[in-house]
């Protein structure tokens, strides 16, 4: 068909190769999370568990653990490649990890409902462990709700080209715009599946703020500091 497809969405997919000790260290952290949190009576009936939902201190700060230093470094490199490809070699932007959290998908139909990450600009998923040959629990990206329905009465779910499905593979990294809606389809396997999600903020360098770009957080002033003076404004 003579279609011209407009407005592509960039999703980066790369298969990383951690050495055995790095891989084992990340696996051990996910197993500890699974053992200590998922098996807690409060959570054990869930079909998935994501560290950032619980409101427990530290569960969304996985990137501060030594076990994830290697992955942080890989992510820095890949994100820079992503930005250079889109914006050119001299993009001069900086990338910050806002949070990173473990995700456990139950082996009996574990899934995550469609959502976006409104707090971030770029998000990433890294599969810490998957089962060889098991492609269930795919990550599906979806076009915005109104992309088709504004111009024709076709629900976006019925349009075959509305989404992209990415197969999970051990040590695969996916990087995508955070406002791109996505879900995890039903996972079935012998064991729970472990992955890590990152939310990233893209800012200018310190003191280099430009119109329509988020300044570096060092250029921000917390407004709450004004309250410490304990004086009602006159
Ligand atoms: Fe997500």
PDB file of C-alpha atoms and ligand atoms in Angstrom:
ATOM      1  CA  UNK A   1       0.000   0.000   0.000  1.00  0.00           C
ATOM      2  CA  UNK A   2       1.290   3.498  -0.774  1.00  0.00           C
ATOM      3  CA  UNK A   3       1.202   4.635   2.856  1.00  0.00           C
ATOM      4  CA  UNK A   4       3.593   7.173   4.259  1.00  0.00           C
ATOM      5  CA  UNK A   5       4.014   6.425   7.946  1.00  0.00           C
ATOM      6  CA  UNK A   6       4.446   9.605   9.949  1.00  0.00           C
ATOM      7  CA  UNK A   7       5.629  10.432  13.455  1.00  0.00           C
ATOM      8  CA  UNK A   8       7.764   7.429  14.265  1.00  0.00           C
ATOM      9  CA  UNK A   9       8.518   6.676  17.902  1.00  0.00           C
ATOM     10  CA  UNK A  10      12.077   5.698  18.722  1.00  0.00           C
ATOM     11  CA  UNK A  11      12.488   2.585  20.865  1.00  0.00           C
ATOM     12  CA  UNK A  12      16.026   1.347  21.412  1.00  0.00           C
ATOM     13  CA  UNK A  13      16.604  -2.387  21.813  1.00  0.00           C
ATOM     14  CA  UNK A  14      20.043  -3.746  22.590  1.00  0.00           C
ATOM     15  CA  UNK A  15      21.204  -7.069  24.022  1.00  0.00           C
ATOM     16  CA  UNK A  16      23.861  -6.494  26.679  1.00  0.00           C
ATOM     17  CA  UNK A  17      26.500  -8.955  27.867  1.00  0.00           C
ATOM     18  CA  UNK A  18      27.254  -8.712  31.564  1.00  0.00           C
ATOM     19  CA  UNK A  19      29.939 -11.060  32.833  1.00  0.00           C
ATOM     20  CA  UNK A  20      28.896 -13.910  35.076  1.00  0.00           C
ATOM     21  CA  UNK A  21      29.554 -12.191  38.406  1.00  0.00           C
ATOM     22  CA  UNK A  22      27.705  -9.017  37.350  1.00  0.00           C
ATOM     23  CA  UNK A  23      24.751 -11.056  36.158  1.00  0.00           C
ATOM     24  CA  UNK A  24      24.737 -13.115  39.379  1.00  0.00           C
ATOM     25  CA  UNK A  25      24.869  -9.975  41.563  1.00  0.00           C
ATOM     26  CA  UNK A  26      21.800  -8.469  39.853  1.00  0.00           C
ATOM     27  CA  UNK A  27      19.992 -11.788  40.015  1.00  0.00           C
ATOM     28  CA  UNK A  28      20.727 -12.040  43.752  1.00  0.00           C
ATOM     29  CA  UNK A  29      19.215  -8.595  44.396  1.00  0.00           C
ATOM     30  CA  UNK A  30      16.030  -9.517  42.522  1.00  0.00           C
ATOM     31  CA  UNK A  31      15.798 -12.843  44.348  1.00  0.00           C
ATOM     32  CA  UNK A  32      16.120 -11.031  47.677  1.00  0.00           C
ATOM     33  CA  UNK A  33      13.356  -8.622  46.688  1.00  0.00           C
ATOM     34  CA  UNK A  34      11.173 -11.528  45.578  1.00  0.00           C
ATOM     35  CA  UNK A  35      11.857 -13.459  48.792  1.00  0.00           C
ATOM     36  CA  UNK A  36      11.564 -10.584  51.243  1.00  0.00           C
ATOM     37  CA  UNK A  37       8.762  -8.551  49.692  1.00  0.00           C
ATOM     38  CA  UNK A  38       6.765 -10.604  47.222  1.00  0.00           C
ATOM     39  CA  UNK A  39       6.344 -13.436  49.692  1.00  0.00           C
ATOM     40  CA  UNK A  40       5.086 -11.076  52.362  1.00  0.00           C
ATOM     41  CA  UNK A  41       1.426 -11.940  53.188  1.00  0.00           C
ATOM     42  CA  UNK A  42       0.413  -8.418  52.148  1.00  0.00           C
ATOM     43  CA  UNK A  43       1.633  -8.975  48.601  1.00  0.00           C
ATOM     44  CA  UNK A  44       1.781 -12.709  47.921  1.00  0.00           C
ATOM     45  CA  UNK A  45      -1.538 -12.848  46.070  1.00  0.00           C
ATOM     46  CA  UNK A  46      -0.438 -10.313  43.455  1.00  0.00           C
ATOM     47  CA  UNK A  47       0.513 -11.432  39.980  1.00  0.00           C
ATOM     48  CA  UNK A  48       3.269  -8.881  39.797  1.00  0.00           C
ATOM     49  CA  UNK A  49       5.263  -6.735  42.133  1.00  0.00           C
ATOM     50  CA  UNK A  50       6.932  -3.474  41.191  1.00  0.00           C
ATOM     51  CA  UNK A  51       9.257  -1.808  43.642  1.00  0.00           C
ATOM     52  CA  UNK A  52       8.079   1.727  42.992  1.00  0.00           C
ATOM     53  CA  UNK A  53       4.432   1.111  43.852  1.00  0.00           C
ATOM     54  CA  UNK A  54       4.856   0.072  47.422  1.00  0.00           C
ATOM     55  CA  UNK A  55       5.952   3.296  48.993  1.00  0.00           C
ATOM     56  CA  UNK A  56       8.597   1.427  50.943  1.00  0.00           C
ATOM     57  CA  UNK A  57      11.772   3.449  51.391  1.00  0.00           C
ATOM     58  CA  UNK A  58      14.554   2.509  49.028  1.00  0.00           C
ATOM     59  CA  UNK A  59      12.685   0.089  46.776  1.00  0.00           C
ATOM     60  CA  UNK A  60      12.808   2.572  43.917  1.00  0.00           C
ATOM     61  CA  UNK A  61      16.499   3.313  44.432  1.00  0.00           C
ATOM     62  CA  UNK A  62      17.937   0.092  43.039  1.00  0.00           C
ATOM     63  CA  UNK A  63      20.501   2.052  41.017  1.00  0.00           C
ATOM     64  CA  UNK A  64      22.311   2.985  44.230  1.00  0.00           C
ATOM     65  CA  UNK A  65      23.257  -0.641  44.847  1.00  0.00           C
ATOM     66  CA  UNK A  66      26.670  -1.820  43.749  1.00  0.00           C
ATOM     67  CA  UNK A  67      25.075  -4.719  41.872  1.00  0.00           C
ATOM     68  CA  UNK A  68      23.610  -2.257  39.357  1.00  0.00           C
ATOM     69  CA  UNK A  69      26.683  -0.064  38.744  1.00  0.00           C
ATOM     70  CA  UNK A  70      27.465  -1.943  35.552  1.00  0.00           C
ATOM     71  CA  UNK A  71      23.897  -1.513  34.303  1.00  0.00           C
ATOM     72  CA  UNK A  72      23.902   2.209  35.162  1.00  0.00           C
ATOM     73  CA  UNK A  73      27.049   2.582  33.053  1.00  0.00           C
ATOM     74  CA  UNK A  74      25.542   0.683  30.137  1.00  0.00           C
ATOM     75  CA  UNK A  75      22.399   2.779  30.364  1.00  0.00           C
ATOM     76  CA  UNK A  76      24.411   6.011  30.340  1.00  0.00           C
ATOM     77  CA  UNK A  77      26.183   4.913  27.158  1.00  0.00           C
ATOM     78  CA  UNK A  78      23.030   3.727  25.400  1.00  0.00           C
ATOM     79  CA  UNK A  79      21.010   6.801  26.369  1.00  0.00           C
ATOM     80  CA  UNK A  80      23.731   9.047  25.005  1.00  0.00           C
ATOM     81  CA  UNK A  81      23.670   7.079  21.728  1.00  0.00           C
ATOM     82  CA  UNK A  82      19.873   7.453  21.653  1.00  0.00           C
ATOM     83  CA  UNK A  83      20.077  11.239  22.130  1.00  0.00           C
ATOM     84  CA  UNK A  84      22.909  11.656  19.627  1.00  0.00           C
ATOM     85  CA  UNK A  85      20.956   9.710  17.021  1.00  0.00           C
ATOM     86  CA  UNK A  86      17.891  11.907  17.520  1.00  0.00           C
ATOM     87  CA  UNK A  87      19.461  15.296  18.246  1.00  0.00           C
ATOM     88  CA  UNK A  88      22.980  15.172  16.878  1.00  0.00           C
ATOM     89  CA  UNK A  89      26.453  14.759  18.359  1.00  0.00           C
ATOM     90  CA  UNK A  90      26.348  18.115  20.168  1.00  0.00           C
ATOM     91  CA  UNK A  91      23.068  17.669  22.013  1.00  0.00           C
ATOM     92  CA  UNK A  92      24.704  18.794  25.318  1.00  0.00           C
ATOM     93  CA  UNK A  93      21.898  17.278  27.383  1.00  0.00           C
ATOM     94  CA  UNK A  94      22.374  15.457  30.647  1.00  0.00           C
ATOM     95  CA  UNK A  95      20.610  12.329  31.784  1.00  0.00           C
ATOM     96  CA  UNK A  96      19.690  11.636  35.401  1.00  0.00           C
ATOM     97  CA  UNK A  97      18.359   8.484  36.998  1.00  0.00           C
ATOM     98  CA  UNK A  98      15.226   9.476  38.911  1.00  0.00           C
ATOM     99  CA  UNK A  99      14.530   6.008  40.177  1.00  0.00           C
ATOM    100  CA  UNK A 100      15.023   2.355  39.368  1.00  0.00           C
ATOM    101  CA  UNK A 101      12.994  -0.491  40.744  1.00  0.00           C
ATOM    102  CA  UNK A 102      12.703  -4.255  40.611  1.00  0.00           C
ATOM    103  CA  UNK A 103       9.818  -5.936  38.802  1.00  0.00           C
ATOM    104  CA  UNK A 104       8.764  -9.508  39.517  1.00  0.00           C
ATOM    105  CA  UNK A 105       6.246 -11.154  37.209  1.00  0.00           C
ATOM    106  CA  UNK A 106       4.527 -14.140  38.762  1.00  0.00           C
ATOM    107  CA  UNK A 107       5.054 -17.336  36.770  1.00  0.00           C
ATOM    108  CA  UNK A 108       1.300 -17.948  36.522  1.00  0.00           C
ATOM    109  CA  UNK A 109      -0.050 -15.160  34.348  1.00  0.00           C
ATOM    110  CA  UNK A 110       1.922 -12.243  35.738  1.00  0.00           C
ATOM    111  CA  UNK A 111       1.143  -9.046  33.843  1.00  0.00           C
ATOM    112  CA  UNK A 112       1.158  -5.256  34.185  1.00  0.00           C
ATOM    113  CA  UNK A 113      -1.760  -3.129  33.001  1.00  0.00           C
ATOM    114  CA  UNK A 114      -1.259  -0.352  30.417  1.00  0.00           C
ATOM    115  CA  UNK A 115       0.394   2.729  31.876  1.00  0.00           C
ATOM    116  CA  UNK A 116       2.818   5.571  31.200  1.00  0.00           C
ATOM    117  CA  UNK A 117       5.561   7.045  33.397  1.00  0.00           C
ATOM    118  CA  UNK A 118       4.461  10.666  33.613  1.00  0.00           C
ATOM    119  CA  UNK A 119       7.267  11.685  35.919  1.00  0.00           C
ATOM    120  CA  UNK A 120      10.033  10.971  33.426  1.00  0.00           C
ATOM    121  CA  UNK A 121      11.205  11.695  29.871  1.00  0.00           C
ATOM    122  CA  UNK A 122      12.848   8.368  29.040  1.00  0.00           C
ATOM    123  CA  UNK A 123      12.282   4.984  30.635  1.00  0.00           C
ATOM    124  CA  UNK A 124      14.170   1.721  30.359  1.00  0.00           C
ATOM    125  CA  UNK A 125      13.579  -1.944  31.034  1.00  0.00           C
ATOM    126  CA  UNK A 126      16.343  -4.508  31.512  1.00  0.00           C
ATOM    127  CA  UNK A 127      15.563  -8.203  31.741  1.00  0.00           C
ATOM    128  CA  UNK A 128      17.664  -9.635  34.567  1.00  0.00           C
ATOM    129  CA  UNK A 129      16.455 -13.202  34.065  1.00  0.00           C
ATOM    130  CA  UNK A 130      14.165 -14.886  31.607  1.00  0.00           C
ATOM    131  CA  UNK A 131      13.696 -18.503  30.576  1.00  0.00           C
ATOM    132  CA  UNK A 132      15.287 -19.661  27.332  1.00  0.00           C
ATOM    133  CA  UNK A 133      12.668 -19.960  24.600  1.00  0.00           C
ATOM    134  CA  UNK A 134       9.895 -18.447  26.724  1.00  0.00           C
ATOM    135  CA  UNK A 135       8.572 -15.386  24.922  1.00  0.00           C
ATOM    136  CA  UNK A 136       5.478 -14.836  27.060  1.00  0.00           C
ATOM    137  CA  UNK A 137       5.206 -11.623  29.027  1.00  0.00           C
ATOM    138  CA  UNK A 138       6.061  -9.442  26.034  1.00  0.00           C
ATOM    139  CA  UNK A 139       6.272  -5.675  26.378  1.00  0.00           C
ATOM    140  CA  UNK A 140       3.635  -4.069  24.190  1.00  0.00           C
ATOM    141  CA  UNK A 141       3.725  -0.385  23.259  1.00  0.00           C
ATOM    142  CA  UNK A 142       0.474   1.268  22.257  1.00  0.00           C
ATOM    143  CA  UNK A 143      -0.440   4.273  20.150  1.00  0.00           C
ATOM    144  CA  UNK A 144      -2.260   7.047  22.044  1.00  0.00           C
ATOM    145  CA  UNK A 145      -5.977   6.413  22.516  1.00  0.00           C
ATOM    146  CA  UNK A 146      -7.122   9.131  20.170  1.00  0.00           C
ATOM    147  CA  UNK A 147      -4.633   8.543  17.411  1.00  0.00           C
ATOM    148  CA  UNK A 148      -7.184   6.810  15.186  1.00  0.00           C
ATOM    149  CA  UNK A 149     -10.478   7.516  16.886  1.00  0.00           C
ATOM    150  CA  UNK A 150     -10.190  11.256  16.187  1.00  0.00           C
ATOM    151  CA  UNK A 151     -10.217  10.714  12.464  1.00  0.00           C
ATOM    152  CA  UNK A 152     -12.190   7.523  12.013  1.00  0.00           C
ATOM    153  CA  UNK A 153     -14.315   5.275  14.136  1.00  0.00           C
ATOM    154  CA  UNK A 154     -11.658   2.628  14.576  1.00  0.00           C
ATOM    155  CA  UNK A 155     -10.746   1.850  18.166  1.00  0.00           C
ATOM    156  CA  UNK A 156      -6.986   1.882  18.408  1.00  0.00           C
ATOM    157  CA  UNK A 157      -6.976  -1.664  19.764  1.00  0.00           C
ATOM    158  CA  UNK A 158      -8.428  -2.886  16.460  1.00  0.00           C
ATOM    159  CA  UNK A 159      -5.816  -1.221  14.299  1.00  0.00           C
ATOM    160  CA  UNK A 160      -3.156  -3.832  13.681  1.00  0.00           C
ATOM    161  CA  UNK A 161      -0.420  -1.256  13.383  1.00  0.00           C
ATOM    162  CA  UNK A 162      -1.297   0.526  16.617  1.00  0.00           C
ATOM    163  CA  UNK A 163       1.383  -1.060  18.704  1.00  0.00           C
ATOM    164  CA  UNK A 164       4.728  -2.749  18.808  1.00  0.00           C
ATOM    165  CA  UNK A 165       5.477  -5.924  20.734  1.00  0.00           C
ATOM    166  CA  UNK A 166       8.971  -6.658  22.043  1.00  0.00           C
ATOM    167  CA  UNK A 167       9.988 -10.131  23.116  1.00  0.00           C
ATOM    168  CA  UNK A 168      11.666 -10.410  26.492  1.00  0.00           C
ATOM    169  CA  UNK A 169      15.177 -11.841  26.382  1.00  0.00           C
ATOM    170  CA  UNK A 170      17.688 -12.190  29.145  1.00  0.00           C
ATOM    171  CA  UNK A 171      19.965  -9.112  29.363  1.00  0.00           C
ATOM    172  CA  UNK A 172      17.962  -7.205  26.764  1.00  0.00           C
ATOM    173  CA  UNK A 173      17.655  -3.448  27.326  1.00  0.00           C
ATOM    174  CA  UNK A 174      14.771  -1.388  25.956  1.00  0.00           C
ATOM    175  CA  UNK A 175      14.774   2.420  26.092  1.00  0.00           C
ATOM    176  CA  UNK A 176      11.674   4.409  25.154  1.00  0.00           C
ATOM    177  CA  UNK A 177       9.859   7.738  25.664  1.00  0.00           C
ATOM    178  CA  UNK A 178       8.180   7.617  29.079  1.00  0.00           C
ATOM    179  CA  UNK A 179       4.821   8.883  27.822  1.00  0.00           C
ATOM    180  CA  UNK A 180       4.534   5.965  25.418  1.00  0.00           C
ATOM    181  CA  UNK A 181       1.848   3.749  26.871  1.00  0.00           C
ATOM    182  CA  UNK A 182       2.875   0.167  27.452  1.00  0.00           C
ATOM    183  CA  UNK A 183       1.886  -3.000  29.222  1.00  0.00           C
ATOM    184  CA  UNK A 184       3.350  -6.384  30.087  1.00  0.00           C
ATOM    185  CA  UNK A 185       1.360  -9.216  28.578  1.00  0.00           C
ATOM    186  CA  UNK A 186       0.660 -12.392  30.495  1.00  0.00           C
ATOM    187  CA  UNK A 187       3.799 -14.239  31.580  1.00  0.00           C
ATOM    188  CA  UNK A 188       3.816 -17.979  32.166  1.00  0.00           C
ATOM    189  CA  UNK A 189       6.910 -19.912  33.084  1.00  0.00           C
ATOM    190  CA  UNK A 190       8.556 -22.270  35.529  1.00  0.00           C
ATOM    191  CA  UNK A 191       9.812 -19.450  37.737  1.00  0.00           C
ATOM    192  CA  UNK A 192       8.953 -15.770  38.295  1.00  0.00           C
ATOM    193  CA  UNK A 193      10.574 -13.382  35.832  1.00  0.00           C
ATOM    194  CA  UNK A 194      12.857 -10.609  36.988  1.00  0.00           C
ATOM    195  CA  UNK A 195      13.449  -7.246  35.355  1.00  0.00           C
ATOM    196  CA  UNK A 196      14.495  -3.747  36.361  1.00  0.00           C
ATOM    197  CA  UNK A 197      12.855  -0.498  35.273  1.00  0.00           C
ATOM    198  CA  UNK A 198      14.509   2.925  35.181  1.00  0.00           C
ATOM    199  CA  UNK A 199      12.984   6.383  34.919  1.00  0.00           C
ATOM    200  CA  UNK A 200      15.294   9.045  33.506  1.00  0.00           C
ATOM    201  CA  UNK A 201      15.122  12.825  33.400  1.00  0.00           C
ATOM    202  CA  UNK A 202      16.705  14.733  30.526  1.00  0.00           C
ATOM    203  CA  UNK A 203      17.968  18.204  31.388  1.00  0.00           C
ATOM    204  CA  UNK A 204      20.383  20.839  30.146  1.00  0.00           C
ATOM    205  CA  UNK A 205      23.835  21.175  31.681  1.00  0.00           C
ATOM    206  CA  UNK A 206      24.215  23.325  34.787  1.00  0.00           C
ATOM    207  CA  UNK A 207      23.601  26.992  33.969  1.00  0.00           C
ATOM    208  CA  UNK A 208      22.696  26.225  30.361  1.00  0.00           C
ATOM    209  CA  UNK A 209      18.905  26.441  30.547  1.00  0.00           C
ATOM    210  CA  UNK A 210      17.160  27.033  27.248  1.00  0.00           C
ATOM    211  CA  UNK A 211      13.578  27.650  26.255  1.00  0.00           C
ATOM    212  CA  UNK A 212      11.411  24.523  26.386  1.00  0.00           C
ATOM    213  CA  UNK A 213      14.143  22.431  27.991  1.00  0.00           C
ATOM    214  CA  UNK A 214      14.246  21.354  31.603  1.00  0.00           C
ATOM    215  CA  UNK A 215      17.134  23.045  33.422  1.00  0.00           C
ATOM    216  CA  UNK A 216      19.626  20.997  35.406  1.00  0.00           C
ATOM    217  CA  UNK A 217      18.336  20.313  38.951  1.00  0.00           C
ATOM    218  CA  UNK A 218      21.323  22.216  40.386  1.00  0.00           C
ATOM    219  CA  UNK A 219      19.689  25.328  38.897  1.00  0.00           C
ATOM    220  CA  UNK A 220      16.471  24.701  40.779  1.00  0.00           C
ATOM    221  CA  UNK A 221      15.546  26.367  44.073  1.00  0.00           C
ATOM    222  CA  UNK A 222      13.270  24.353  46.370  1.00  0.00           C
ATOM    223  CA  UNK A 223      10.333  26.625  47.158  1.00  0.00           C
ATOM    224  CA  UNK A 224       9.843  24.815  50.433  1.00  0.00           C
ATOM    225  CA  UNK A 225      12.994  26.534  51.746  1.00  0.00           C
ATOM    226  CA  UNK A 226      10.969  29.745  51.864  1.00  0.00           C
ATOM    227  CA  UNK A 227       8.620  28.133  54.378  1.00  0.00           C
ATOM    228  CA  UNK A 228      11.454  27.508  56.820  1.00  0.00           C
ATOM    229  CA  UNK A 229      11.511  31.211  57.612  1.00  0.00           C
ATOM    230  CA  UNK A 230       8.198  30.579  59.353  1.00  0.00           C
ATOM    231  CA  UNK A 231       6.872  33.970  58.446  1.00  0.00           C
ATOM    232  CA  UNK A 232       3.625  34.451  56.649  1.00  0.00           C
ATOM    233  CA  UNK A 233       4.307  36.603  53.557  1.00  0.00           C
ATOM    234  CA  UNK A 234       3.136  40.204  53.991  1.00  0.00           C
TER     235      UNK A 234
HETATM  236 FE1  LIG B   1       6.254   0.747  32.780  1.00  0.00          FE
END
